[in-house]
Each structure stands twice: as structure tokens, then as C-alpha cells.
Coordinates of C-alpha atoms in Angstrom, one line a residue:
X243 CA 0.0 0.0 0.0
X244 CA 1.4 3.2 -1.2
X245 CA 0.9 6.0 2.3
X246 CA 2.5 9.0 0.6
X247 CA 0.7 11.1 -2.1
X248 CA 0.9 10.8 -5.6
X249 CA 2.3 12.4 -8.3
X250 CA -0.9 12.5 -10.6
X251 CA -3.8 15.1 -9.6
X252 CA -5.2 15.1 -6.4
X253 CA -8.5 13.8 -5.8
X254 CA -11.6 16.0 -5.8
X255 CA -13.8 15.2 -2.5
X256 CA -16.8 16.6 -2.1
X257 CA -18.5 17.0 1.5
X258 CA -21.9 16.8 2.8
X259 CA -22.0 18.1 7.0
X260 CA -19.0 19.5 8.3
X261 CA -20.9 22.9 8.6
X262 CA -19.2 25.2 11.1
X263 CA -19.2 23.9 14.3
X264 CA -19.4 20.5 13.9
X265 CA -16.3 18.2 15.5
X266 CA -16.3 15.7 12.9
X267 CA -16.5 17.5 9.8
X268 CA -13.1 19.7 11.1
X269 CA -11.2 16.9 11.4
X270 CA -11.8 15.1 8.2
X271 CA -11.1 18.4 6.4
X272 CA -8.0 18.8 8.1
X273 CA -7.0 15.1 7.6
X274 CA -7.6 14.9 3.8
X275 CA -5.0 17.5 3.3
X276 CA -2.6 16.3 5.3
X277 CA -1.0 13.9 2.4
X278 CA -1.6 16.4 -0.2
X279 CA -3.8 13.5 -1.8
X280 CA -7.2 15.4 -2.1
X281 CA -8.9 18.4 -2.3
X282 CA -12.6 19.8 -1.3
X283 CA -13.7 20.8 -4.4
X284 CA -17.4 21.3 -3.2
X285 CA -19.8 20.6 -0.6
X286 CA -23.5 20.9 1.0
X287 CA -22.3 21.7 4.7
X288 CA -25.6 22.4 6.3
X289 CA -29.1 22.7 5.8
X290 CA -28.5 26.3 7.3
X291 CA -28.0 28.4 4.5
X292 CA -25.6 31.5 6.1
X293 CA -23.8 28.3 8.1
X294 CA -23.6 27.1 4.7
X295 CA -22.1 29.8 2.5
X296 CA -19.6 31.0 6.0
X297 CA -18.1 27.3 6.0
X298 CA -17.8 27.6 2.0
X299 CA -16.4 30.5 2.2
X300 CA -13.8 29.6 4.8
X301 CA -12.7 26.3 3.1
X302 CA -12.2 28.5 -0.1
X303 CA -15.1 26.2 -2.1
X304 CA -16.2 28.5 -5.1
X305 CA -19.7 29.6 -4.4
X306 CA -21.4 28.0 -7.5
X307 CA -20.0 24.4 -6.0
X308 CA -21.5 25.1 -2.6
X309 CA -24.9 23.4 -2.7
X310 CA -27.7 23.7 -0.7
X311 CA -28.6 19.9 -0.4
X312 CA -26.9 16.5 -1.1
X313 CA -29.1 16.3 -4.0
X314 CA -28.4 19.4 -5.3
X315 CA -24.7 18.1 -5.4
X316 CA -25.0 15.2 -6.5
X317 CA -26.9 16.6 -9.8
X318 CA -24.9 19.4 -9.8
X319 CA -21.6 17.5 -10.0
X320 CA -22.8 15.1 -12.6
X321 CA -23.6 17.8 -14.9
X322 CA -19.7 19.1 -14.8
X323 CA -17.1 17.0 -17.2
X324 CA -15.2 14.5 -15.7
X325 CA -12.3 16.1 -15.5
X326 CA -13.5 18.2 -13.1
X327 CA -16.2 16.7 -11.1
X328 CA -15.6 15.7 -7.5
X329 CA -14.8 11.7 -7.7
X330 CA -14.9 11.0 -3.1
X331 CA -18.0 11.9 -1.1
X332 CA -17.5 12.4 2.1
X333 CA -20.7 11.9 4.5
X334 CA -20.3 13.4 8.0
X335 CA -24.1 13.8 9.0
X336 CA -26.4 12.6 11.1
X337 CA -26.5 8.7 10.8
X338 CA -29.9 8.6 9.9
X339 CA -28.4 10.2 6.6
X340 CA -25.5 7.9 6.0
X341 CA -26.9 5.2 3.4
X342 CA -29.3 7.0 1.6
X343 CA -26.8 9.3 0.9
X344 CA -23.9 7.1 0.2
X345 CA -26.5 4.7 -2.3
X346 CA -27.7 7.8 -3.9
X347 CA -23.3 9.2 -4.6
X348 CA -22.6 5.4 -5.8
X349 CA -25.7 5.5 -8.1
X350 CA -24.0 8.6 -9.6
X351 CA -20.3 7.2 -10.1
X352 CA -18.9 8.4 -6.9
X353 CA -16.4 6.8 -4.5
X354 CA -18.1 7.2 -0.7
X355 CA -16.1 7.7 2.4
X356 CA -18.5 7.6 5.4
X357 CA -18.8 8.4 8.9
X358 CA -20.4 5.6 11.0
X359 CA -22.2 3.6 11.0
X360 CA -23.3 3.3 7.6
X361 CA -26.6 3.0 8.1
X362 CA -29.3 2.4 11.0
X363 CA -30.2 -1.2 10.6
X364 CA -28.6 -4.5 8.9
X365 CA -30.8 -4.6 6.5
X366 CA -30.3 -1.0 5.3
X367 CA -26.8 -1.7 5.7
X368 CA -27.2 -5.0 3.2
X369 CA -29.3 -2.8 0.7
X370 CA -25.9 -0.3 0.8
X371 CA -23.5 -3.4 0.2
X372 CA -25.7 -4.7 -2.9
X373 CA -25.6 -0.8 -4.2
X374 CA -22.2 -1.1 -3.9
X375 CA -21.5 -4.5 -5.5
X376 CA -23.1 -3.2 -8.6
X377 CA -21.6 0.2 -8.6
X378 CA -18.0 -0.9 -9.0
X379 CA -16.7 2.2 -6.7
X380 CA -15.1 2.0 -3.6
X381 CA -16.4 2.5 -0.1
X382 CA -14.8 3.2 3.2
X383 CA -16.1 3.7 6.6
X384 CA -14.3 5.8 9.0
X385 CA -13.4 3.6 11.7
X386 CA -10.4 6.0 12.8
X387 CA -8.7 3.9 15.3
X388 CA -7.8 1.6 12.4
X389 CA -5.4 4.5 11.1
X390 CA -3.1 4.1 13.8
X391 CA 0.4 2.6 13.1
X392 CA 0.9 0.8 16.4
X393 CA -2.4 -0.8 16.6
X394 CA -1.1 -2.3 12.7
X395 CA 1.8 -3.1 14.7
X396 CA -0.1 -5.0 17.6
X397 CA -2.5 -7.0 14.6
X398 CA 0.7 -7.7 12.8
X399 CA 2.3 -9.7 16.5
X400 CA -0.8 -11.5 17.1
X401 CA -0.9 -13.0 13.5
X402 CA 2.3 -13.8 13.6
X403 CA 2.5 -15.3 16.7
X404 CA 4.2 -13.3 19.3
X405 CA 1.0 -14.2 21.7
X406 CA 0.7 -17.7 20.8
X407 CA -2.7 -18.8 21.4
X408 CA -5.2 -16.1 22.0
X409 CA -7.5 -16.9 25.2
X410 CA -8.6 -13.4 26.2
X411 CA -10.2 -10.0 25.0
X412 CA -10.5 -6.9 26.9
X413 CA -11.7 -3.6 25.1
X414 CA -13.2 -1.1 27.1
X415 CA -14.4 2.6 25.9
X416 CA -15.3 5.3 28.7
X417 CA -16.1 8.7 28.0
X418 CA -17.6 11.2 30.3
X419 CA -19.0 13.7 28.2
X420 CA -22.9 12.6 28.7
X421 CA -22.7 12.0 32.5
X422 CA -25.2 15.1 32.2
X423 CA -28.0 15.7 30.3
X424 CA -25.9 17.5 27.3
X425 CA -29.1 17.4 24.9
X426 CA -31.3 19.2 27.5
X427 CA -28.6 21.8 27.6
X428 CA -29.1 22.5 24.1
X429 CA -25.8 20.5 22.6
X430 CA -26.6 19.5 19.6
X431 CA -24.4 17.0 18.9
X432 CA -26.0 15.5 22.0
X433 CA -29.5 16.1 20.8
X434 CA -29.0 13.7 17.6
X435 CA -27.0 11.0 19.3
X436 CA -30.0 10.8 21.8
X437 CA -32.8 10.4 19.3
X438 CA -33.5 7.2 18.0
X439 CA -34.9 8.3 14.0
X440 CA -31.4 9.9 13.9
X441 CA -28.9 8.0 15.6
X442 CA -30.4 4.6 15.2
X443 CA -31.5 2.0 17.9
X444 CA -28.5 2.4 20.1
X445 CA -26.7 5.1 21.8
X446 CA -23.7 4.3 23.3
X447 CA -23.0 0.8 21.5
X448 CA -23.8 2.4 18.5
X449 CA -21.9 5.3 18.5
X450 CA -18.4 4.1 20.8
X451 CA -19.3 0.1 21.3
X452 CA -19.0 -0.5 17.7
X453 CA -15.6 1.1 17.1
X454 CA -14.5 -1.2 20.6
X455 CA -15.5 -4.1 18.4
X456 CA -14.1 -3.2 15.0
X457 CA -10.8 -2.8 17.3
X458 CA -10.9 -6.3 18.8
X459 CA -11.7 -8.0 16.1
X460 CA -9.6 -6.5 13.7
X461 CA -6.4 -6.8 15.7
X462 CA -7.6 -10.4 17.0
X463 CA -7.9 -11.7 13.8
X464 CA -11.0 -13.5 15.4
X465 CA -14.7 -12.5 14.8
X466 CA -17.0 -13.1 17.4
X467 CA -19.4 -15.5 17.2
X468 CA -21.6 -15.1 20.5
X469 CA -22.5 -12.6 23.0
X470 CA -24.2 -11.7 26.1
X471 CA -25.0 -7.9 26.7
X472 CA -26.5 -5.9 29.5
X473 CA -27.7 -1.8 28.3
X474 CA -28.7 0.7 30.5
X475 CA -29.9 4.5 31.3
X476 CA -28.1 6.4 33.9
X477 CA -29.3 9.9 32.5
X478 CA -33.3 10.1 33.4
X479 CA -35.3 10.9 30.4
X480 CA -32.7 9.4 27.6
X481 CA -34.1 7.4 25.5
X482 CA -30.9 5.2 24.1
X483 CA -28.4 3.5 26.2
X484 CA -25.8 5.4 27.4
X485 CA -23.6 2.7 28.9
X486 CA -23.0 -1.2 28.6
X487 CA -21.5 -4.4 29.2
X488 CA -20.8 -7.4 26.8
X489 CA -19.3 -11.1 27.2
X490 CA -17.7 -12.7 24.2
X491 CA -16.8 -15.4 22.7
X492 CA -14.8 -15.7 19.3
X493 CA -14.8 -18.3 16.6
X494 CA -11.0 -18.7 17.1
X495 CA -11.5 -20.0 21.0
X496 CA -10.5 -16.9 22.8
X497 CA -13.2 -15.1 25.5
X498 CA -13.2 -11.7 26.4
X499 CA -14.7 -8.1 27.7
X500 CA -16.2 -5.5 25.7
X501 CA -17.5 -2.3 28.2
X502 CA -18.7 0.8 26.3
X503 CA -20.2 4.0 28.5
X504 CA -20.5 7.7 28.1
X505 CA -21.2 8.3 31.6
X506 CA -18.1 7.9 33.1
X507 CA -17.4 11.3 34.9
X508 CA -14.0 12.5 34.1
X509 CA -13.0 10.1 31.3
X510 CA -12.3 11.6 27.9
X511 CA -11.3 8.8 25.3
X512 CA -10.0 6.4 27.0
X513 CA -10.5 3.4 24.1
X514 CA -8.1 0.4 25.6
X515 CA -7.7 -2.9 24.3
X516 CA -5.7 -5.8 26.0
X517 CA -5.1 -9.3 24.4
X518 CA -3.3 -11.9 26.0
X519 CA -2.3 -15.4 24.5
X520 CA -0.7 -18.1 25.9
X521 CA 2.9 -16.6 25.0
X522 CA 1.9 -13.3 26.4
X523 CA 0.0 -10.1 26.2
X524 CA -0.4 -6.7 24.6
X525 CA -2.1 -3.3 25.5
X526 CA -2.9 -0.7 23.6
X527 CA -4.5 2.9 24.4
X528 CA -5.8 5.4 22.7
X529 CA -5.0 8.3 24.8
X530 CA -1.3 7.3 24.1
X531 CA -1.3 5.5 21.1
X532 CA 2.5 5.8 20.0
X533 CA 2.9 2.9 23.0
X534 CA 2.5 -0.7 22.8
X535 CA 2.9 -3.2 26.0
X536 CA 4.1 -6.0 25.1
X537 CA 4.2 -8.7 28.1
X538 CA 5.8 -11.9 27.7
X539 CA 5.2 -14.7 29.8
X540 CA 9.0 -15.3 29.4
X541 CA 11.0 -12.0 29.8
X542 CA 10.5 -8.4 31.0
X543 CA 7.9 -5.8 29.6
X544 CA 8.6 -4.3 26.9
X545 CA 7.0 -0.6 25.9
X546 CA 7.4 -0.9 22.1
X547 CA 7.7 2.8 20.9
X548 CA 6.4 4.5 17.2
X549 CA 8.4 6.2 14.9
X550 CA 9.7 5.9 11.2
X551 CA 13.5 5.6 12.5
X552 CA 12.2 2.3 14.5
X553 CA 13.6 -0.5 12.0
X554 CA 11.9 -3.7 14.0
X555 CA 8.0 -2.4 13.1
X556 CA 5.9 -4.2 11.1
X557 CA 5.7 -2.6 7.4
X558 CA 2.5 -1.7 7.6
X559 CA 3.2 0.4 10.7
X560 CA 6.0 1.8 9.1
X561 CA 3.7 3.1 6.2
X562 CA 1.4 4.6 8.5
X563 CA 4.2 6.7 10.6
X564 CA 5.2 10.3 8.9
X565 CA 7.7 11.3 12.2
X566 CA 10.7 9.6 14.2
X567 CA 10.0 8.2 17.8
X568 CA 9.2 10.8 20.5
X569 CA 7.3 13.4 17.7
X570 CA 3.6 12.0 18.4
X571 CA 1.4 11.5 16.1
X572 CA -2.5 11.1 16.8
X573 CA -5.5 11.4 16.0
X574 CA -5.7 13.2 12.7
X575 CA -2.8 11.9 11.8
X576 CA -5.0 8.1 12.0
X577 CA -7.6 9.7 10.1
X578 CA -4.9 10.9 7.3
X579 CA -3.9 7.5 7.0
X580 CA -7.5 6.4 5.9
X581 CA -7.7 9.2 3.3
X582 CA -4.3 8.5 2.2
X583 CA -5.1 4.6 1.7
X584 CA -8.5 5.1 -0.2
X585 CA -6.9 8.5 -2.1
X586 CA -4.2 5.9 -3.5
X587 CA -6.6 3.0 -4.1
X588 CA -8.8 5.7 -6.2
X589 CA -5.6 6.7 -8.4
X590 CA -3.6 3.3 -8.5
X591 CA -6.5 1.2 -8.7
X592 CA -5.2 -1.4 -5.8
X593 CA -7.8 -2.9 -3.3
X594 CA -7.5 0.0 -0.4
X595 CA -6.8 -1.8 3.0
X596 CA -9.3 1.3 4.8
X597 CA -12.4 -0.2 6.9
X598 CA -15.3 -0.8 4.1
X599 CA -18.6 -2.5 3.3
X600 CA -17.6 -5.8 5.5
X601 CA -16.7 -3.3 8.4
X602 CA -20.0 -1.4 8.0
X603 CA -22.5 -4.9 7.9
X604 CA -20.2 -6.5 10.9
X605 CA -20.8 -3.0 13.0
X606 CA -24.1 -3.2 11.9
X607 CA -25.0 -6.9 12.9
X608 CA -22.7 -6.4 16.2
X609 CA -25.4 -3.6 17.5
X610 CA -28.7 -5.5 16.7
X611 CA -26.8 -8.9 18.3
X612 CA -26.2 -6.8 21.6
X613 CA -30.1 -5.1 21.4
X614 CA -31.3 -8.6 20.9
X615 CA -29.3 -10.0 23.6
X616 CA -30.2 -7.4 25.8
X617 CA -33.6 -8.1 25.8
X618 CA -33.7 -11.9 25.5
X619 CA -33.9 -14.0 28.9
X620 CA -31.0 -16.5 27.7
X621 CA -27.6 -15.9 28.9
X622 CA -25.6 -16.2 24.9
X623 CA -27.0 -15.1 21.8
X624 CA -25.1 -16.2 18.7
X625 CA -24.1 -13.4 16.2
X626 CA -26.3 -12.1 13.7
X627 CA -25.0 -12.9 10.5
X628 CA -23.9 -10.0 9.0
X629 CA -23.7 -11.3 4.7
X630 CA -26.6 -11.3 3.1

């Protein structure tokens, strides 16, 4: 996979969300350019029209290429030659907005690059795979986490053995930012998460659970194959959870912990994940994510550090660094790594390696197994199967 930008033309995204104010759209702005492998050509930023033309205006997109809808862009880009069309759609709104969105840009020739999930149910989501099966475009879903180099680093040790057998999972995701009633308050990044037409079924699974799970089961190298959840509602009159608990099992043999909660006062984003084989163990966390533990059964701890001048990494860590050891690199810099990947695939026509369609119906199926656990009597409920 090629991480640094190419010669030939950048490509021409276009963004819908991302108006002024919102978190997300920022930093997918800022990590596009990072590479110098794209460039917003155009966008529909909000339904607000003055929050509209400001953000256009400060991103330096011409006027006549700032729409006032998604449909409106669409139609409006298709009608321009080729040459100068946008080619990637970015989707950073509401989830409730994700597939229809992203089938509607396929339909029309595009490449998608969406926020998750990528839609609010399975069967949505299985509509969006067969929309892109036919489109022949490529799709990637922003499961950020996935950008970092060192958590390529810790997938690369556990496929290749430095944990031997893998017995145990522990992934854990507290934030502390709704431990008060946010929406109530008037937040409005609050307001959406907490109503179920918008966000979907689930709150906190669905929004932070689900990137826990893409984590473990993409370093892993195991899917899970059956789980027992428990939701709840610390915050009186939300209507989604805003914390849980799950027990897992993989189809590889190995057991684990997955704990999800937005309601725990004081965290910020504290994602962690912990494997631990019969060889040994690793740790990873997000709030320091140029670190990896390594614990062997066998030797001392090692703190295994990032940087491009660090020979023993893994290749694909190494293609994902851009600094030497004790420069960090973080979050942006993760998301820069998924732009740079599907930029590259885009141009060089290689299978990108970024989180797509298989990410987006696994999320999917992982949220309606835990909602259907939650509210069965039995103790396991196997996984939903995700493929149509």
C-alpha cells in the first residue's frame, strides 16, 4: 500500500456536513490535506443556508459548488465534465443520513467515504453493500482507530504469533461527556445522538461500542461469534443507552470483555484494548497510542515505541508513521492515514486496505446482536450474520 501522495492530480472530494461547528466535519477536512492527496472541491455543509455559504467561504469552495442539499450536489456534479467533477464523497451527517446518501453518490459514479455507521439497521446496511457490489466504486467507513500505526503493529504480532494462542479480549471505551444531560442543555451534537430516528437504535454501543469491536476484532484476527450484553440508562429521560456491558466469545476459542459508557465522569477517550495469549500479552491505548505493552510470559515488559526511524516495526506500521520516535502522532494523523489509503486506491486502482462495506455490515450486525441480547432471557445469543 502506497501511504504518501501521488504524483498524478489530487483527488476531488466533495462533503456533505461539516458545517461550522461540527467536530467531525473539522477533522476530516484537516486530515484529507494532510498527504496532499485530495482536495474539497465542493460541498452541502448544512441545511442552514448562512452556516452554509460562511463554511464555504472559509474552506475556499467556489460559491457555484457550494450546494444547498446532497441532492443538489450530486446533480450538480454530474452535470460538470469529468475532469473536473468531484470523484470521493465524504458523508459526515447525522447517521440517519448515511446510506441514503452514500446509495444515492454510488448511483451517480462516486467513490463514498463515510462516517459511522453506515446505516441504521442490517438490513439497510445490506441494501448499501448490494448498491455497492453493482456500482463498481469504492467504499470506506471511517473507523479511525484503524489508522493508527501501532495498533497495525499489535495486529501484525498476534498474526504472527508473538502471543501464541489467544485466550482473552478486553476492550473497554469510557467517555464522560454525557454523564449530564448534554441534549437538555441545548448541545446538539447531543440532541441527535439521543434520538432514536437519527442515531439509530442504540446510543452508546452504536456510537463508541461499535468502534470497541471493529478494534478487537480486527487486531484479533477473530470474529465473534456469540454474546451476552446488558444496556442501561443512567441519564433520566434518555431514550438510548448510554452505557454497557458485553461477554464474548470468538470463533477462534478466545473469551473476552467488551464495556462501552459515556457516563463515566471525568474520562475523555480512554479506548483500551488488552489481548493476552498463551505466549503473552499486549495493550494498547488510545489516549497514548504511540505505545504498545508487550508482556511476555518469558521476559520483562517491553514498551514498544512509534516512529519511522524504529527498524523492527511491522511494514504496515511503518507506512502509516510520517515522524521519528518521541514526535507524536495522533488522531488526525490516523484519520490521514484512511484518506491516504482510499486516495491511493482511487488513483492506482489497488484494493484499499481502509475499513469498508464488511466493516460497516459487521458493525451493523454487532449492535442489533447486543439489542437482541439485551432483551432476551437466555444468557448467549449467537451473532447475527452479517452477509446477506
Amino acid at each position: 500500500m502506497e501511504m504518501h501522495a501521488s504524483r498524478r492530480s489530487k483527488v476531488r472530494v466533495g462533503m456533505v456536513g461539516g458545517g461550522e461547528g461540527a467536530f467531525i466535519g473539522r477533522v476530516h477536512l484537516q486530515a484529507m490535506r494532510l498527504d496532499g492527496s485530495a482536495e474539497l472541491v465542493c460541498g452541502a455543509f448544512s441545511r442552514d443556508v448562512e452556516n452554509n455559504r460562511r463554511t464555504a467561504s472559509l474552506l475556499h469552495v467556489d460559491a457555484d459548488r457550494c450546494y444547498e442539499s446532497w441532492e443538489q450536489l450530486l446533480d450538480g456534479e454530474r452535470a460538470l465534465p469529468a475532469e473536473e467533477r468531484l470523484e470521493l464523497l465524504v458523508i459526515v451527517t447525522p447517521n440517519h443520513l448515511h446510506a441514503p446518501i452514500a446509495r444515492a453518490a454510488l448511483e451517480s459514479g462516486f467513490h463514498v467515504f463515510s462516517e459511522k455507521p453506515a446505516a441504521l439497521s442490517l438490513a439497510e446496511t445490506q441494501v448499501l453493500a448490494a448498491t455497492l457490489a453493482r456500482s463498481e466504486r469504492l467504499y470506506g467507513l471511517a473507523h479511525t482507530y484503524q489508522g493508527y500505526p501501532m495498533v497495525w503493529q499489535a495486529q501484525h504480532m498476534v498474526a504472527t504469533g508473538a502471543l501464541g494462542r489467544l485466550r482473552k479480549i478486553y476492550v473497554e471505551y469510557p467517555q464522560g461527556w454525557l454523564s449530564e444531560d448534554q441534549a437538555g442543555q441545548g448541545n446538539k451534537q447531543a440532541a441527535w445522538r439521543g434520538e432514536p430516528s437519527l442515531s439509530g437504535p442504540s446510543g452508546c454501543m452504536g456510537d463508541i461500542g461499535v468502534h470497541a469491536f471493529n478494534l478487537a476484532e480486527f487486531v484479533s484476527g477473530q470474529r465473534i461469534g456469540q454474546l451476552c450484553a446488558d444496556l442501561g440508562v443512567h441519564v433520566e429521560g434518555r431514550q438510548l443507552d448510554d452505557d454497557g456491558a458485553v461477554l464474548l466469545r470468538t470463533d477462534g476459542g478466545a473469551s473476552g470483555v467488551l464495556i462501552a459508557s459515556q457516563v463515566c465522569g471525568g474520562e475523555e477517550n480512554a479506548l483500551t484494548l488488552r489481548l493476552y495469549g498463551d505466549r503473552g500479552g499486549l495493550e494498547w491505548r488510545q489516549e497514548d497510542p504511540g505505545s504498545l505493552i508487550y508482556r511476555k510470559t518469558d521476559g520483562p515488559i517491553q514498551v514498544l515505541r512509534a516512529g519511522i526511524d524504529q527498524a523492527w516495526l511491522c511494514e504496515a506500521a511503518r507506512q502509516r508513521l510520517r515522524l521519528p520516535a518521541g514526535h507524536p502522532e495522533g488522531y488526525i494523523e490516523a484519520m490521514a492515514n484512511l484518506y491516504t489509503d482510499l486516495t491511493s486506491s482511487i488513483r492506482n486502482g489497488k484494493r484499499p486496505t481502509v475499513p469498508g462495506i464488511e466493516a460497516a455490515l459487521r458493525g451493523m450486525a454487532f449492535i442489533e446482536t447486543v439489542l437482541a441480547s439485551h432483551h432476551s432471557e437466555g444468557k448467549w445469543t449467537s451473532f447475527i450474520a452479517a452477509e446477506q
